[in-house]
mmCIF file of C-alpha atoms in Angstrom:
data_model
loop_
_atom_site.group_PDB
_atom_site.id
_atom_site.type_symbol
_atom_site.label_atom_id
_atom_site.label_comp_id
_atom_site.label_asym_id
_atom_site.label_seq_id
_atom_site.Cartn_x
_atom_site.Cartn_y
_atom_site.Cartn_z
ATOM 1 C CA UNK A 29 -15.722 2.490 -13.852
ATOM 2 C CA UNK A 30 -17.644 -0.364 -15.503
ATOM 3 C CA UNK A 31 -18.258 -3.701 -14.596
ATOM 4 C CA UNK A 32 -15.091 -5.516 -15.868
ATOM 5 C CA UNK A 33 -15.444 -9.277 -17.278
ATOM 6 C CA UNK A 34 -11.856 -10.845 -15.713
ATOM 7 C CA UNK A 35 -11.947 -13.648 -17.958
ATOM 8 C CA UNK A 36 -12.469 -12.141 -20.991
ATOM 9 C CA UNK A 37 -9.995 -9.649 -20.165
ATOM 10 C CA UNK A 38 -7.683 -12.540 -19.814
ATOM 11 C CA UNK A 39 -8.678 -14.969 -23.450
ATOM 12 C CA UNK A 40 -8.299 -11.501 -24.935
ATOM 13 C CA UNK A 41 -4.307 -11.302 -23.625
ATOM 14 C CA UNK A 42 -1.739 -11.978 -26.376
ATOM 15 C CA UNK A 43 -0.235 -14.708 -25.012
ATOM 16 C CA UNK A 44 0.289 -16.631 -21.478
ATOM 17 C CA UNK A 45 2.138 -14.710 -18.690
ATOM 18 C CA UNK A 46 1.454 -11.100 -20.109
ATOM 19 C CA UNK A 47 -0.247 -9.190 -17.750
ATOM 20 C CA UNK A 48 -3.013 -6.608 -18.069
ATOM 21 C CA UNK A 49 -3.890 -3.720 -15.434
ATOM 22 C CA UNK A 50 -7.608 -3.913 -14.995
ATOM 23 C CA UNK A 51 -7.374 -1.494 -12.498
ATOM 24 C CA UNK A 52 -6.426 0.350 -9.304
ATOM 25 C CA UNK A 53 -7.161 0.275 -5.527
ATOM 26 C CA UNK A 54 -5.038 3.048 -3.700
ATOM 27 C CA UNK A 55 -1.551 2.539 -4.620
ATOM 28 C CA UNK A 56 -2.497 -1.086 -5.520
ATOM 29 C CA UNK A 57 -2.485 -2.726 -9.206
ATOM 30 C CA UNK A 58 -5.189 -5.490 -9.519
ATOM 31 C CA UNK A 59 -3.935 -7.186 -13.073
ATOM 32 C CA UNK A 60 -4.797 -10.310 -15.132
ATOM 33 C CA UNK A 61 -3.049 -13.118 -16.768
ATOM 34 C CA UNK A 62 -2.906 -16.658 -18.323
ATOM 35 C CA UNK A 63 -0.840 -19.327 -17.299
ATOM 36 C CA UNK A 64 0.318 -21.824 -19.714
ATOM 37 C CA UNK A 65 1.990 -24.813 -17.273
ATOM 38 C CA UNK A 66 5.206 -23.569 -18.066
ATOM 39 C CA UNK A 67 7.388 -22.551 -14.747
ATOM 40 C CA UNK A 68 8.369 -18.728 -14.249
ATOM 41 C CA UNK A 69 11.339 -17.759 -12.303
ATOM 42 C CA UNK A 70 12.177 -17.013 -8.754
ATOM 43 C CA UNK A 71 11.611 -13.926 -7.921
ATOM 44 C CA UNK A 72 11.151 -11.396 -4.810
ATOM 45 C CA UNK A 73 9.234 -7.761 -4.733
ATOM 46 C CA UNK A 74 9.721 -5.271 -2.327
ATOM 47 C CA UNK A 75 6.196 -5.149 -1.448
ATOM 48 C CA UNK A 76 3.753 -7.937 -0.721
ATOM 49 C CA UNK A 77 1.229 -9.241 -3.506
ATOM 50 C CA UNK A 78 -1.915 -11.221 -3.553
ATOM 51 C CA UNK A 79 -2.309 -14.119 -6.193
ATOM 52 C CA UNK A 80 -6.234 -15.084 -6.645
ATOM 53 C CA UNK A 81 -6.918 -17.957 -8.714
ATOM 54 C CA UNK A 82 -10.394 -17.811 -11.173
ATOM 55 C CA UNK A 83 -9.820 -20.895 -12.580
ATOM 56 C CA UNK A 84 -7.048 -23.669 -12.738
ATOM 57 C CA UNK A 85 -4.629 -24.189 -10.494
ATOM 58 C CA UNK A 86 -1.284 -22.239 -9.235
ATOM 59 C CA UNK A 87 1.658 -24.072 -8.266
ATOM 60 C CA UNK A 88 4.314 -22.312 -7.037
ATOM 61 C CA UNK A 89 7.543 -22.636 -5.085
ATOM 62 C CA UNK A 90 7.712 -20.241 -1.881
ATOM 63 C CA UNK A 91 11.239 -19.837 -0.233
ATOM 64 C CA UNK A 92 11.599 -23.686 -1.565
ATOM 65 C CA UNK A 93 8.334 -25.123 -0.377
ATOM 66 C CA UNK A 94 5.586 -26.273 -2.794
ATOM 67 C CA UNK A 95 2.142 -24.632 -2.568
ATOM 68 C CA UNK A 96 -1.222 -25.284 -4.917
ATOM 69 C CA UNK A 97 -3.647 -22.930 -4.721
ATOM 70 C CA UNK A 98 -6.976 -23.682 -6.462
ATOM 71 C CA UNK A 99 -9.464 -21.924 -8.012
ATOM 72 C CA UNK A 100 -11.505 -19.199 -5.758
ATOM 73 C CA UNK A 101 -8.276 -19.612 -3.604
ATOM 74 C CA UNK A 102 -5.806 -16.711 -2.728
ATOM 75 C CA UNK A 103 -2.159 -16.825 -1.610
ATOM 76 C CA UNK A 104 -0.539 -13.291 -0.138
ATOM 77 C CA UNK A 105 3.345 -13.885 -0.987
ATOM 78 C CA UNK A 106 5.082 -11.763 1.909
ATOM 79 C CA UNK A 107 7.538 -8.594 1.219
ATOM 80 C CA UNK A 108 11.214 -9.559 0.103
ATOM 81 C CA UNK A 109 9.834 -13.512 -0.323
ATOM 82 C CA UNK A 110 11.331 -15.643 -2.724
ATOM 83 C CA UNK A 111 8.749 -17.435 -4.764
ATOM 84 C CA UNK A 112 8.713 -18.894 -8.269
ATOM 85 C CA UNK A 113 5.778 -20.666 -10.347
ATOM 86 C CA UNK A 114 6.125 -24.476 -10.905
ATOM 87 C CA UNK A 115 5.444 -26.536 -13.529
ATOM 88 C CA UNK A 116 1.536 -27.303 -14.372
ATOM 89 C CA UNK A 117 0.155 -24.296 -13.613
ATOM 90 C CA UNK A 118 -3.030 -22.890 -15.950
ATOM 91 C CA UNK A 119 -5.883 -21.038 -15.883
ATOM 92 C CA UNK A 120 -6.588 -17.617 -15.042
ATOM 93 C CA UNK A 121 -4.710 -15.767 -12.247
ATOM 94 C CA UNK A 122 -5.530 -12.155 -11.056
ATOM 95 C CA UNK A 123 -2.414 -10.056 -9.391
ATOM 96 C CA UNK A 124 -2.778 -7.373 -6.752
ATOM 97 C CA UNK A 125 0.441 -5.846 -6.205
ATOM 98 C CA UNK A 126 1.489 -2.326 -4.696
ATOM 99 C CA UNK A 127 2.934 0.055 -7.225
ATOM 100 C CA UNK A 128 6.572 1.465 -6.787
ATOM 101 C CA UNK A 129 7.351 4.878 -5.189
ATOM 102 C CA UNK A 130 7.265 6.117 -8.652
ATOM 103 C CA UNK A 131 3.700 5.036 -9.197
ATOM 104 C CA UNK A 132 4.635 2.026 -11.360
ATOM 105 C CA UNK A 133 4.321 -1.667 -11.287
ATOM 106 C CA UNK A 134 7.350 -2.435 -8.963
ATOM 107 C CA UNK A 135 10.445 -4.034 -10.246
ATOM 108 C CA UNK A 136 11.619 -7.577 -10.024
ATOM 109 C CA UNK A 137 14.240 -7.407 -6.848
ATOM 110 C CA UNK A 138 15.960 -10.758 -8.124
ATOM 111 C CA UNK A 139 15.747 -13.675 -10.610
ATOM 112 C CA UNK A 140 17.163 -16.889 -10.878
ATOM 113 C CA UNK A 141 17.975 -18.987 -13.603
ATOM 114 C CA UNK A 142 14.437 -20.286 -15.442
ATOM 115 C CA UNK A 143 11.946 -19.084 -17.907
ATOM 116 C CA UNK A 144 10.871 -15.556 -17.627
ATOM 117 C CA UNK A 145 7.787 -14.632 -19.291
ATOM 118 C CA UNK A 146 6.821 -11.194 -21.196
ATOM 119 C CA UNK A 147 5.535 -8.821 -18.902
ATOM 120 C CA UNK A 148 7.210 -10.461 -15.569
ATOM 121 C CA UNK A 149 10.808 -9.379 -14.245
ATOM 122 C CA UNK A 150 9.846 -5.801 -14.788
ATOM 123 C CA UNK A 151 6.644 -3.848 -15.367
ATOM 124 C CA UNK A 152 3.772 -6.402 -15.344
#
């Protein structure tokens, strides 16, 4: 494996909110995005994933409390936990998630009513 440049990978990404699988740890995803300050849904996974901020901020909603975390900050979101991202949040966001028994990116478990962006609510 090479050395990977994260945020490159990420200005190279279509558009905000898609993902891209930079690699894996174990049974673990470790992914890249944009965000664009526009809110994602609620959702839950069965497993628990680690949000690491580059650059910019995160804001998200976790089972109805607001949370900011900052650049060079991480935030584990716990098994089965509802969380959604809130307005304002941009920059560049890396994703470590577990894959699902099937060896892919695990599926959404719910969704509520809000924006969902390409690549979330299923395989990121």
């Amino acid at each position: 494996m090479s050395v990977v440049k994260v945020s490159e990978a990420a200005t190279a990404l279509p558009r905000a909110w898609s993902s891209r699988v930079l690699g894996r740890v174990g049974t673990a995803s470790v992914k890249v995005l944009r965000m664009d300050e526009l809110p994602v849904k609620e959702e839950r996974h069965a497993e628990p994933e680690a949000l690491l901020v580059l650059d910019g901020t995160l804001e998200l909603a976790v089972d109805g409390e607001a949370v900011t975390v900052g650049p060079g900050e991480m935030y584990v979101v716990a098994a089965d936990t509802a969380h959604a991202v809130r307005p304002g949040s941009s920059g560049t966001l890396v994703i470590v998630e577990a894959d699902g028994a099937d060896g892919r990116t695990p599926m959404v478990v719910t969704a509520e009513a809000g924006r969902t962006p390409e690549g979330r609510g299923g395989r990121r």
